[in-house]
Coordinates of C-alpha atoms in Angstrom, one line a residue:
Chain I
X1 CA -39.7 31.0 149.7
X2 CA -36.2 32.6 149.4
X3 CA -34.0 31.2 146.7
X4 CA -30.5 30.4 147.9
X5 CA -28.2 30.7 144.9
X6 CA -24.9 28.9 145.3
X7 CA -22.8 26.4 143.5
X8 CA -25.2 23.6 144.4
X9 CA -28.0 25.1 142.4
X10 CA -28.7 23.9 138.9
X11 CA -31.0 26.1 136.8
X12 CA -32.6 24.4 133.8
X13 CA -34.4 26.1 130.9
X14 CA -37.2 23.6 130.0
X15 CA -39.8 22.9 127.4
X16 CA -42.2 20.0 127.7
X17 CA -41.7 16.2 127.3
X18 CA -38.0 16.2 126.4
X19 CA -37.1 18.5 129.3
X20 CA -39.4 16.6 131.7
X21 CA -37.7 13.3 131.0
X22 CA -34.2 15.0 131.3
X23 CA -35.3 16.4 134.7
X24 CA -36.6 13.1 135.9
X25 CA -33.0 11.8 135.3
X26 CA -31.4 14.8 136.8
X27 CA -33.2 14.5 140.1
X28 CA -31.8 11.0 140.4
X29 CA -28.3 12.5 140.5
X30 CA -28.9 15.9 142.1
X31 CA -31.0 17.0 145.1
X32 CA -34.4 18.1 143.7
X33 CA -34.5 21.1 146.1
X34 CA -31.4 22.4 144.4
X35 CA -32.9 22.3 140.9
X36 CA -34.6 25.4 139.6
X37 CA -36.7 25.0 136.4
X38 CA -37.5 27.9 134.2
X39 CA -40.6 26.7 132.3
X40 CA -41.9 27.7 128.8
X41 CA -45.3 29.3 128.8
X42 CA -45.6 30.3 125.2
X43 CA -47.6 27.1 124.4
X44 CA -50.2 28.1 127.0
X45 CA -53.7 28.2 125.6
X46 CA -57.1 29.1 126.8
X47 CA -59.2 26.1 125.8
X48 CA -63.0 26.2 126.4
X49 CA -62.4 29.0 128.9
X50 CA -59.7 27.1 130.9
X51 CA -56.1 28.2 131.1
X52 CA -53.9 25.3 130.1
X53 CA -50.1 25.3 130.6
X54 CA -49.0 22.2 128.8
X55 CA -45.2 22.5 129.4
X56 CA -45.5 23.3 133.0
X57 CA -47.9 20.5 133.6
X58 CA -45.8 18.0 131.7
X59 CA -42.8 18.8 133.9
X60 CA -44.9 18.6 137.1
X61 CA -46.7 15.3 136.2
X62 CA -43.5 13.7 135.0
X63 CA -41.6 14.6 138.2
X64 CA -44.6 13.4 140.2
X65 CA -44.4 10.1 138.5
X66 CA -48.0 10.7 137.3
X67 CA -47.4 11.2 133.6
X68 CA -49.0 9.0 131.0
X69 CA -45.9 7.0 129.9
X70 CA -47.3 6.2 126.5
X71 CA -48.0 9.7 125.4
X72 CA -45.5 11.7 127.5
X73 CA -48.2 14.2 128.3
X74 CA -51.4 14.0 130.4
X75 CA -52.0 11.8 133.4
X76 CA -51.6 8.1 133.7
X77 CA -55.0 6.2 134.1
X78 CA -56.9 9.2 132.7
X79 CA -60.6 9.1 131.7
X80 CA -62.2 11.1 129.0
X81 CA -65.8 11.6 129.9
X82 CA -65.8 15.4 129.5
X83 CA -64.3 15.2 126.0
X84 CA -66.8 12.5 125.1
X85 CA -69.6 14.9 126.1
X86 CA -68.0 17.8 124.3
X87 CA -68.0 15.7 121.2
X88 CA -71.6 14.8 121.7
X89 CA -72.3 18.5 121.2
X90 CA -70.0 18.7 118.2
X91 CA -67.6 20.8 120.1
X92 CA -63.9 21.1 119.3
X93 CA -62.2 18.2 120.9
X94 CA -58.8 18.0 119.1
X95 CA -57.1 19.5 122.1
X96 CA -57.6 16.6 124.5
X97 CA -58.1 17.3 128.1
X98 CA -58.6 14.3 130.4
X99 CA -61.0 14.4 133.3
X100 CA -58.3 14.5 136.0
X101 CA -56.2 16.9 134.0
X102 CA -59.2 19.2 133.8
X103 CA -59.1 19.5 137.6
X104 CA -55.6 21.1 137.2
X105 CA -56.9 23.6 134.6
X106 CA -60.0 24.4 136.7
X107 CA -57.8 25.1 139.6
X108 CA -55.3 27.2 137.6
X109 CA -58.2 29.2 136.0
X110 CA -59.9 29.9 139.3
X111 CA -56.7 31.0 141.0
X112 CA -55.7 33.3 138.0
X113 CA -59.2 34.8 138.0
X114 CA -58.8 35.5 141.8
X115 CA -55.7 37.5 140.8
X116 CA -52.9 35.1 141.7
X117 CA -50.1 35.2 139.2
X118 CA -49.0 32.1 137.2
X119 CA -45.8 31.6 139.2
X120 CA -47.8 31.4 142.4
X121 CA -50.3 29.0 140.9
X122 CA -47.6 26.9 139.4
X123 CA -45.8 26.6 142.7
X124 CA -49.1 25.6 144.4
X125 CA -49.7 22.8 141.9
X126 CA -46.1 21.7 142.1
X127 CA -46.4 21.7 145.9
X128 CA -49.5 19.5 145.8
X129 CA -47.6 17.0 143.7
X130 CA -44.6 17.3 146.0
X131 CA -42.1 17.4 143.1
X132 CA -39.3 18.9 145.1
X133 CA -37.8 21.0 142.3
X134 CA -38.7 24.7 142.0
X135 CA -40.7 25.2 138.9
X136 CA -41.2 28.8 137.7
X137 CA -42.8 30.0 134.5
X138 CA -40.3 32.2 132.6
X139 CA -42.9 35.1 132.9
X140 CA -46.2 35.8 134.4
X141 CA -47.1 37.9 131.4
X142 CA -48.8 36.8 128.2
X143 CA -46.4 35.1 125.9
X144 CA -47.7 33.3 122.8
X145 CA -45.9 31.4 120.1
X146 CA -47.4 32.2 116.8
X147 CA -46.6 30.1 113.8
X148 CA -46.8 31.2 110.1
X149 CA -47.9 28.2 108.0
X150 CA -47.3 28.4 104.3
X151 CA -50.5 29.1 102.4
X152 CA -52.4 29.5 105.6
X153 CA -51.1 32.5 107.6
X154 CA -50.4 32.8 111.2
X155 CA -51.9 30.3 113.7
X156 CA -51.5 29.6 117.4
X157 CA -49.0 27.1 118.6
X158 CA -51.5 24.4 119.6
X159 CA -53.3 24.7 116.3
X160 CA -49.9 24.0 114.7
X161 CA -48.7 21.4 117.1
X162 CA -51.8 19.4 118.0
X163 CA -54.5 20.2 115.4
X164 CA -52.1 20.1 112.4
X165 CA -49.9 17.5 114.2
X166 CA -46.9 19.7 113.2
X167 CA -47.1 18.3 109.7
X168 CA -47.4 21.6 107.8
X169 CA -44.6 23.7 106.4
X170 CA -43.6 26.6 108.7
X171 CA -42.3 29.9 107.3
X172 CA -41.9 31.8 110.5
X173 CA -42.2 31.7 114.3
X174 CA -42.6 34.7 116.6
X175 CA -43.4 35.1 120.3
X176 CA -46.2 37.5 120.7
X177 CA -46.0 39.6 123.9
X178 CA -42.3 38.9 124.4
X179 CA -41.1 42.5 124.0
X180 CA -43.4 43.7 126.8
X181 CA -42.9 40.7 129.1
X182 CA -40.7 40.6 132.2
X183 CA -39.1 37.6 133.7
X184 CA -40.9 36.1 136.8
X185 CA -39.4 36.9 140.1
X186 CA -36.2 34.8 140.7
X187 CA -35.6 33.7 137.1
X188 CA -32.7 36.1 136.4
X189 CA -31.2 35.5 139.9
X190 CA -31.5 31.7 139.4
X191 CA -29.5 32.0 136.2
X192 CA -27.0 34.4 137.6
X193 CA -26.4 32.5 140.8
X194 CA -26.5 28.9 139.8
X195 CA -23.5 26.6 139.8
X196 CA -24.6 25.4 136.4
X197 CA -27.2 26.5 133.8
X198 CA -28.6 23.8 131.6
X199 CA -30.6 24.1 128.4
X200 CA -32.7 21.0 128.4
X201 CA -33.1 18.8 125.3
X202 CA -36.2 20.7 124.1
X203 CA -37.1 22.2 120.8
X204 CA -34.6 25.1 120.4
X205 CA -37.1 27.1 118.3
X206 CA -40.5 26.8 120.0
X207 CA -39.6 25.6 123.5
X208 CA -36.3 27.3 124.4
X209 CA -36.8 30.2 121.9
X210 CA -39.6 31.9 123.8
X211 CA -37.8 31.5 127.1
X212 CA -34.8 33.3 125.6
X213 CA -37.1 35.9 124.0
X214 CA -38.2 37.3 127.4
X215 CA -36.1 40.4 127.9
X216 CA -33.1 39.8 130.1
X217 CA -33.1 36.0 130.0
X218 CA -30.8 35.7 127.0
X219 CA -28.3 38.3 128.4
X220 CA -28.4 36.5 131.8
X221 CA -27.5 33.1 130.1
X222 CA -24.8 34.7 127.9
X223 CA -23.2 36.2 131.1
X224 CA -23.0 32.6 132.4
X225 CA -21.8 31.1 129.1
X226 CA -18.9 29.2 130.7
X227 CA -21.2 27.5 133.2
X228 CA -23.9 26.8 130.7
X229 CA -24.5 23.4 129.1
X230 CA -27.0 22.6 126.4
X231 CA -28.2 19.0 125.8
X232 CA -28.9 18.5 122.2
X233 CA -32.5 17.6 121.3
X234 CA -31.3 16.4 117.9
X235 CA -29.6 13.0 117.6
X236 CA -28.3 11.8 114.3
X237 CA -30.1 14.5 112.4
X238 CA -33.5 13.7 113.9
X239 CA -35.5 15.2 116.8
X240 CA -35.8 13.0 119.9
X241 CA -39.4 14.0 119.9
X242 CA -41.6 16.4 118.0
X243 CA -40.8 18.6 115.0
X244 CA -37.5 20.2 116.0
X245 CA -35.6 18.7 113.1
X246 CA -38.2 19.8 110.6
X247 CA -38.6 23.3 112.1
X248 CA -34.8 23.9 112.1
X249 CA -34.6 23.0 108.4
X250 CA -37.6 25.1 107.4
X251 CA -36.3 28.1 109.3
X252 CA -32.9 27.9 107.6
X253 CA -30.9 26.0 110.3
X254 CA -29.0 22.7 109.9
X255 CA -31.1 19.9 111.5
X256 CA -28.1 18.4 113.3
X257 CA -26.0 18.8 116.4
X258 CA -23.9 21.2 114.4
X259 CA -27.0 23.3 113.7
X260 CA -27.9 23.3 117.3
X261 CA -24.3 24.2 118.2
X262 CA -24.5 27.2 115.9
X263 CA -27.8 28.4 117.5
X264 CA -26.6 28.1 121.0
X265 CA -22.9 29.1 120.5
X266 CA -23.4 32.7 122.0
X267 CA -25.0 31.2 125.1
X268 CA -23.4 27.9 126.0
X269 CA -19.8 26.7 126.3
X270 CA -20.7 23.0 126.2
X271 CA -23.1 21.0 124.1
X272 CA -23.9 17.5 125.2
X273 CA -24.4 15.2 122.2
X274 CA -25.3 11.6 121.8
X275 CA -22.7 8.9 121.0
X276 CA -24.4 8.5 117.7
X277 CA -23.1 12.0 116.8
X278 CA -19.5 11.4 118.0
X279 CA -18.3 11.9 114.5
X280 CA -19.7 15.5 114.6
X281 CA -17.8 16.4 117.7
X282 CA -15.0 18.2 115.8
X283 CA -17.6 20.2 113.8
X284 CA -19.4 21.2 117.1
X285 CA -16.0 22.3 118.5
X286 CA -15.4 24.4 115.4
X287 CA -18.5 26.4 116.4
X288 CA -16.6 27.3 119.7
X289 CA -18.3 24.7 122.0
X290 CA -16.9 21.8 124.0
Chain Q
X1 CA -86.7 27.8 113.6
X2 CA -90.0 29.8 113.4
X3 CA -92.3 29.5 116.3
X4 CA -95.9 28.7 115.4
X5 CA -98.1 30.2 118.2
X6 CA -101.5 28.7 118.3
X7 CA -103.8 27.1 120.8
X8 CA -101.8 23.9 120.8
X9 CA -98.8 25.7 122.2
X10 CA -98.1 25.4 126.0
X11 CA -95.6 27.9 127.3
X12 CA -94.0 27.1 130.7
X13 CA -92.1 29.4 132.9
X14 CA -89.6 27.0 134.5
X15 CA -86.9 26.9 137.3
X16 CA -84.9 23.8 138.0
X17 CA -85.7 20.4 139.5
X18 CA -89.4 21.0 140.3
X19 CA -90.1 22.4 136.8
X20 CA -88.1 19.7 135.1
X21 CA -90.1 16.9 136.8
X22 CA -93.3 18.7 135.9
X23 CA -92.2 19.0 132.3
X24 CA -91.3 15.3 132.1
X25 CA -94.9 14.6 133.1
X26 CA -96.3 17.2 130.7
X27 CA -94.6 15.7 127.6
X28 CA -96.3 12.4 128.4
X29 CA -99.6 14.2 127.8
X30 CA -98.8 16.9 125.3
X31 CA -96.6 16.8 122.1
X32 CA -93.1 18.0 123.1
X33 CA -92.8 20.0 119.9
X34 CA -95.7 22.1 121.2
X35 CA -94.1 22.9 124.5
X36 CA -92.1 26.1 124.9
X37 CA -90.0 26.5 128.0
X38 CA -88.9 29.8 129.3
X39 CA -85.9 28.9 131.5
X40 CA -84.4 30.7 134.5
X41 CA -80.8 31.9 134.1
X42 CA -80.4 33.9 137.3
X43 CA -78.8 30.9 139.0
X44 CA -76.1 30.8 136.2
X45 CA -72.6 31.0 137.6
X46 CA -69.1 31.2 136.2
X47 CA -67.3 28.4 138.1
X48 CA -63.6 28.0 137.6
X49 CA -63.9 29.9 134.3
X50 CA -66.8 27.8 133.0
X51 CA -70.3 29.2 132.3
X52 CA -72.7 26.9 134.2
X53 CA -76.5 27.2 133.7
X54 CA -77.9 24.9 136.4
X55 CA -81.6 25.3 135.7
X56 CA -81.4 25.0 131.9
X57 CA -79.2 21.9 132.2
X58 CA -81.6 20.3 134.8
X59 CA -84.5 20.7 132.4
X60 CA -82.4 19.3 129.5
X61 CA -81.0 16.4 131.3
X62 CA -84.3 15.5 132.9
X63 CA -86.2 15.5 129.6
X64 CA -83.4 13.5 128.0
X65 CA -83.8 10.9 130.7
X66 CA -80.2 11.4 131.6
X67 CA -80.6 13.1 135.0
X68 CA -79.3 11.6 138.2
X69 CA -82.5 10.4 139.8
X70 CA -81.1 10.5 143.3
X71 CA -80.1 14.2 143.3
X72 CA -82.4 15.6 140.7
X73 CA -79.5 17.5 139.2
X74 CA -76.4 16.3 137.3
X75 CA -76.1 13.3 135.1
X76 CA -76.8 9.7 135.9
X77 CA -73.7 7.5 136.1
X78 CA -71.4 10.5 136.6
X79 CA -67.8 10.4 137.6
X80 CA -65.9 13.0 139.7
X81 CA -62.3 12.8 138.6
X82 CA -61.9 16.5 137.9
X83 CA -63.4 17.5 141.3
X84 CA -61.1 15.0 143.1
X85 CA -58.1 16.6 141.4
X86 CA -59.4 20.1 142.2
X87 CA -59.6 19.1 145.8
X88 CA -56.1 17.6 145.6
X89 CA -55.0 21.3 145.1
X90 CA -57.2 22.6 147.8
X91 CA -59.5 24.3 145.2
X92 CA -63.1 25.2 145.9
X93 CA -65.1 22.1 145.2
X94 CA -68.4 22.8 146.9
X95 CA -70.0 23.5 143.6
X96 CA -69.8 20.0 142.3
X97 CA -69.3 19.5 138.5
X98 CA -69.2 15.9 137.3
X99 CA -66.8 14.9 134.5
X100 CA -69.6 14.4 131.9
X101 CA -71.4 17.5 133.0
X102 CA -68.1 19.4 132.6
X103 CA -68.3 18.6 128.9
X104 CA -71.6 20.6 128.7
X105 CA -70.0 23.6 130.4
X106 CA -66.8 23.4 128.3
X107 CA -69.1 23.5 125.2
X108 CA -71.2 26.3 126.5
X109 CA -68.2 28.4 127.5
X110 CA -66.5 27.8 124.1
X111 CA -69.6 28.8 122.1
X112 CA -70.3 31.9 124.2
X113 CA -66.6 33.0 123.8
X114 CA -67.1 32.6 120.1
X115 CA -69.9 35.1 120.3
X116 CA -73.0 32.8 120.2
X117 CA -75.7 33.9 122.5
X118 CA -77.0 31.8 125.3
X119 CA -80.3 31.0 123.5
X120 CA -78.4 29.6 120.5
X121 CA -76.1 27.5 122.7
X122 CA -79.0 26.2 124.8
X123 CA -80.8 25.2 121.6
X124 CA -77.7 23.4 120.4
X125 CA -77.4 21.5 123.7
X126 CA -81.1 20.6 123.7
X127 CA -80.9 19.4 120.1
X128 CA -77.9 17.1 120.9
X129 CA -80.0 15.5 123.6
X130 CA -83.1 15.5 121.3
X131 CA -85.4 16.7 124.1
X132 CA -88.2 17.8 121.7
X133 CA -89.4 20.8 123.7
X134 CA -88.1 24.3 122.8
X135 CA -86.0 25.5 125.7
X136 CA -85.2 29.2 125.7
X137 CA -83.4 31.2 128.4
X138 CA -85.6 34.1 129.6
X139 CA -82.8 36.4 128.5
X140 CA -79.4 36.4 126.8
X141 CA -78.3 39.2 129.1
X142 CA -76.6 38.9 132.4
X143 CA -79.1 38.2 135.2
X144 CA -78.0 37.3 138.7
X145 CA -79.9 36.5 141.8
X146 CA -78.3 38.1 144.8
X147 CA -79.3 37.1 148.3
X148 CA -78.8 39.2 151.4
X149 CA -78.1 36.9 154.3
X150 CA -78.6 38.2 157.8
X151 CA -75.3 39.2 159.4
X152 CA -73.3 38.4 156.3
X153 CA -74.4 40.8 153.5
X154 CA -75.2 40.0 149.9
X155 CA -73.9 36.8 148.3
X156 CA -74.5 35.0 145.0
X157 CA -77.2 32.5 144.5
X158 CA -75.0 29.4 144.4
X159 CA -73.2 30.6 147.5
X160 CA -76.6 30.7 149.2
X161 CA -78.1 27.6 147.7
X162 CA -75.2 25.2 147.5
X163 CA -72.4 26.4 149.7
X164 CA -74.8 27.4 152.6
X165 CA -77.3 24.7 151.7
X166 CA -80.0 27.4 151.9
X167 CA -79.8 27.1 155.7
X168 CA -79.1 30.7 156.5
X169 CA -81.7 33.5 157.2
X170 CA -82.5 35.6 154.1
X171 CA -83.4 39.3 154.4
X172 CA -83.7 40.2 150.7
X173 CA -83.4 38.9 147.2
X174 CA -82.8 41.0 144.1
X175 CA -82.1 40.2 140.5
X176 CA -79.0 42.0 139.4
X177 CA -79.1 43.1 135.8
X178 CA -82.8 42.6 135.4
X179 CA -83.6 46.3 134.7
X180 CA -81.3 46.4 131.7
X181 CA -82.1 42.9 130.4
X182 CA -84.4 42.1 127.4
X183 CA -86.3 38.9 126.9
X184 CA -84.7 36.5 124.4
X185 CA -86.2 36.3 121.0
X186 CA -89.5 34.5 121.0
X187 CA -90.2 34.6 124.7
X188 CA -92.9 37.3 124.7
X189 CA -94.4 35.9 121.5
X190 CA -94.6 32.4 123.1
X191 CA -96.4 33.9 126.1
X192 CA -98.8 36.0 124.0
X193 CA -99.6 33.3 121.4
X194 CA -99.8 30.1 123.5
X195 CA -103.0 28.3 124.2
X196 CA -102.0 28.1 127.8
X197 CA -99.3 29.6 129.9
X198 CA -98.1 27.5 132.9
X199 CA -96.0 28.6 135.9
X200 CA -94.2 25.4 136.8
X201 CA -94.0 24.3 140.5
X202 CA -90.7 26.1 141.0
X203 CA -89.6 28.5 143.8
X204 CA -91.8 31.6 143.3
X205 CA -89.0 33.9 144.7
X206 CA -85.8 32.7 143.2
X207 CA -86.8 30.6 140.2
X208 CA -90.0 32.3 138.8
X209 CA -89.1 35.7 140.3
X210 CA -86.2 36.5 138.0
X211 CA -88.1 35.3 134.9
X212 CA -90.8 37.8 135.8
X213 CA -88.2 40.5 136.5
X214 CA -87.1 40.6 132.9
X215 CA -88.9 43.7 131.6
X216 CA -91.9 42.8 129.5
X217 CA -92.4 39.2 130.8
X218 CA -94.6 40.0 133.8
X219 CA -96.8 42.3 131.6
X220 CA -97.0 39.6 128.9
X221 CA -98.2 37.0 131.5
X222 CA -100.7 39.4 133.1
X223 CA -102.2 40.0 129.6
X224 CA -102.8 36.3 129.4
X225 CA -104.1 35.9 133.0
X226 CA -107.2 34.0 132.0
X227 CA -105.1 31.4 130.1
X228 CA -102.4 31.2 132.8
X229 CA -102.2 28.4 135.3
X230 CA -99.7 28.1 138.2
X231 CA -98.8 24.8 139.8
X232 CA -98.1 25.4 143.5
X233 CA -94.6 24.4 144.6
X234 CA -96.0 24.4 148.2
X235 CA -97.9 21.4 149.5
X236 CA -99.3 21.4 153.0
X237 CA -97.2 24.4 154.0
X238 CA -93.9 22.8 152.9
X239 CA -91.8 23.2 149.7
X240 CA -91.8 20.1 147.4
X241 CA -88.1 20.7 147.2
X242 CA -85.6 23.4 148.3
X243 CA -86.2 26.4 150.5
X244 CA -89.4 27.9 148.9
X245 CA -91.3 27.7 152.2
X246 CA -88.6 29.2 154.3
X247 CA -87.9 31.9 151.8
X248 CA -91.6 32.9 151.5
X249 CA -91.8 33.2 155.3
X250 CA -88.5 35.1 155.7
X251 CA -89.6 37.6 153.0
X252 CA -92.9 38.2 154.6
X253 CA -95.2 35.9 152.6
X254 CA -97.4 33.1 153.9
X255 CA -95.7 29.7 153.3
X256 CA -98.8 28.0 152.0
X257 CA -100.9 27.7 148.9
X258 CA -102.7 30.8 150.0
X259 CA -99.4 32.7 150.1
X260 CA -98.6 31.4 146.6
X261 CA -102.1 32.5 145.4
X262 CA -101.5 36.0 146.7
X263 CA -98.1 36.3 145.0
X264 CA -99.4 35.0 141.7
X265 CA -103.0 36.6 141.8
X266 CA -102.2 39.4 139.4
X267 CA -100.8 37.0 136.8
X268 CA -102.7 33.7 136.9
X269 CA -106.4 32.8 136.9
X270 CA -105.9 29.3 138.2
X271 CA -103.7 27.7 140.8
X272 CA -103.3 24.0 140.8
X273 CA -103.0 22.7 144.4
X274 CA -102.5 19.3 145.9
X275 CA -105.3 17.3 147.4
X276 CA -103.6 17.7 150.7
X277 CA -104.5 21.4 150.5
X278 CA -108.1 20.8 149.5
X279 CA -109.2 22.6 152.7
X280 CA -107.4 25.7 151.5
X281 CA -109.4 25.9 148.2
X282 CA -111.8 28.5 149.5
X283 CA -109.0 30.7 150.8
X284 CA -107.3 30.4 147.4
X285 CA -110.5 31.4 145.7
X286 CA -110.8 34.3 148.0
X287 CA -107.6 35.7 146.5
X288 CA -109.4 35.7 143.1
X289 CA -108.1 32.4 141.6
X290 CA -109.8 29.3 140.6

């Protein structure tokens, strides 16, 4: 499928739940076929032998109207028979995979083992759900967020996010594999040729951070700074969802729209903030953003 | 767990459904703790990234009283949500894995990836189901039945058995990996030290064949010939289940209790045949078996 890049194209850098909900709103206003989503894959994990791509699936399931509205992840009306059996054996079941959701991971794992790349498999899954938007993983290469927890050392992202429920102090975050990764086909073109580039309201550190860490992506966004808009995931000093506020603070950033403005200033000309943060507008503008 | 080998021990070489049903009867007559089962692993398959051991699971589920009584494989009361989703994507779903059953394969795959051997994982699964008997895979090493189909070439066992429903002409069967495999700990001791060795009513070619192909096993059984009994899987010229009769014929054997007697004559002193085959008793005895 050839990508037509013109002013009608909106390219969105997206993490998981926050981005998915933003996209669900966007496609009410903008033709889905003219939305190109660059998805985060640094949360991907091989769980019990299956390749799971949590952020890509959250975007797909949400746009398909199939997401579990209570959790924001996983499928609505899900059953948990496989997990119950896993627990019967005393297996690790903190990373919950519903029965229907397992079908997605079985499919992805099969196709990858056949030699298909992640972008191809992601497109096949998105097509089956008929989501309309083009969803592309930022890279087909291995990219893994690694989190250094105080007193514990470095652990995987899902160990931090799900098993520890992001309730442990973080000293550092790095994106293993980033240096040697390359952007998936079309990603740089979609940023360069879009009418607008949007950084979705996702965690700047662990959702948008790995996307920007893939060589070439950050430069491509910077080159489009005047057409790039970020939507703040922080409202009134707190994350809309997840540990963004806590992570920003622990890693030396201000957990506010001003802190987000400082992080994104080299990349974006406009930061969309909530009315609750209207009083911070001048401070955001002082960082060089509208 | 140390294995006590004495006259009370019965060691059974076992395939899938036929063996499982035989074992369910045996443990009504003999203490389960004194039954040692050497299981076939040459049907094992990696399906969608998961390690599936069909024969081991059929024995476990049957002895646990959890088997689907209609099919003879899989779990009773199973649901199929993961397979339905896999089919939604157009994925290969001819090898049916139920949702609860998937939990077993997720557990096995995890444990193997952690470095546990198949014998350890099999014991853990059997323990969770509290089946009583000791179930041990014939080998921890890779062992794969390969079937040469006329006009098609060599395919995997599950492709032959499930996908083609064993309805294609077979020219040859071989057990890939057998030469370099070694028996799992305890297998040879359990054959050498048992009061009786039993070859279950399983397919002689593709269920018992690979067990005997693991170096040392055939010799160990031959050394116990006088204490070894085979139960014929062929009654009145037809397989109790599956393609044993057809396979015997295609590979140049007689599809009858006499053909089974000829195959097993070097290994067993006694062949248990059905009353329907009483007229063949003399012909069986002519092969040197009781």
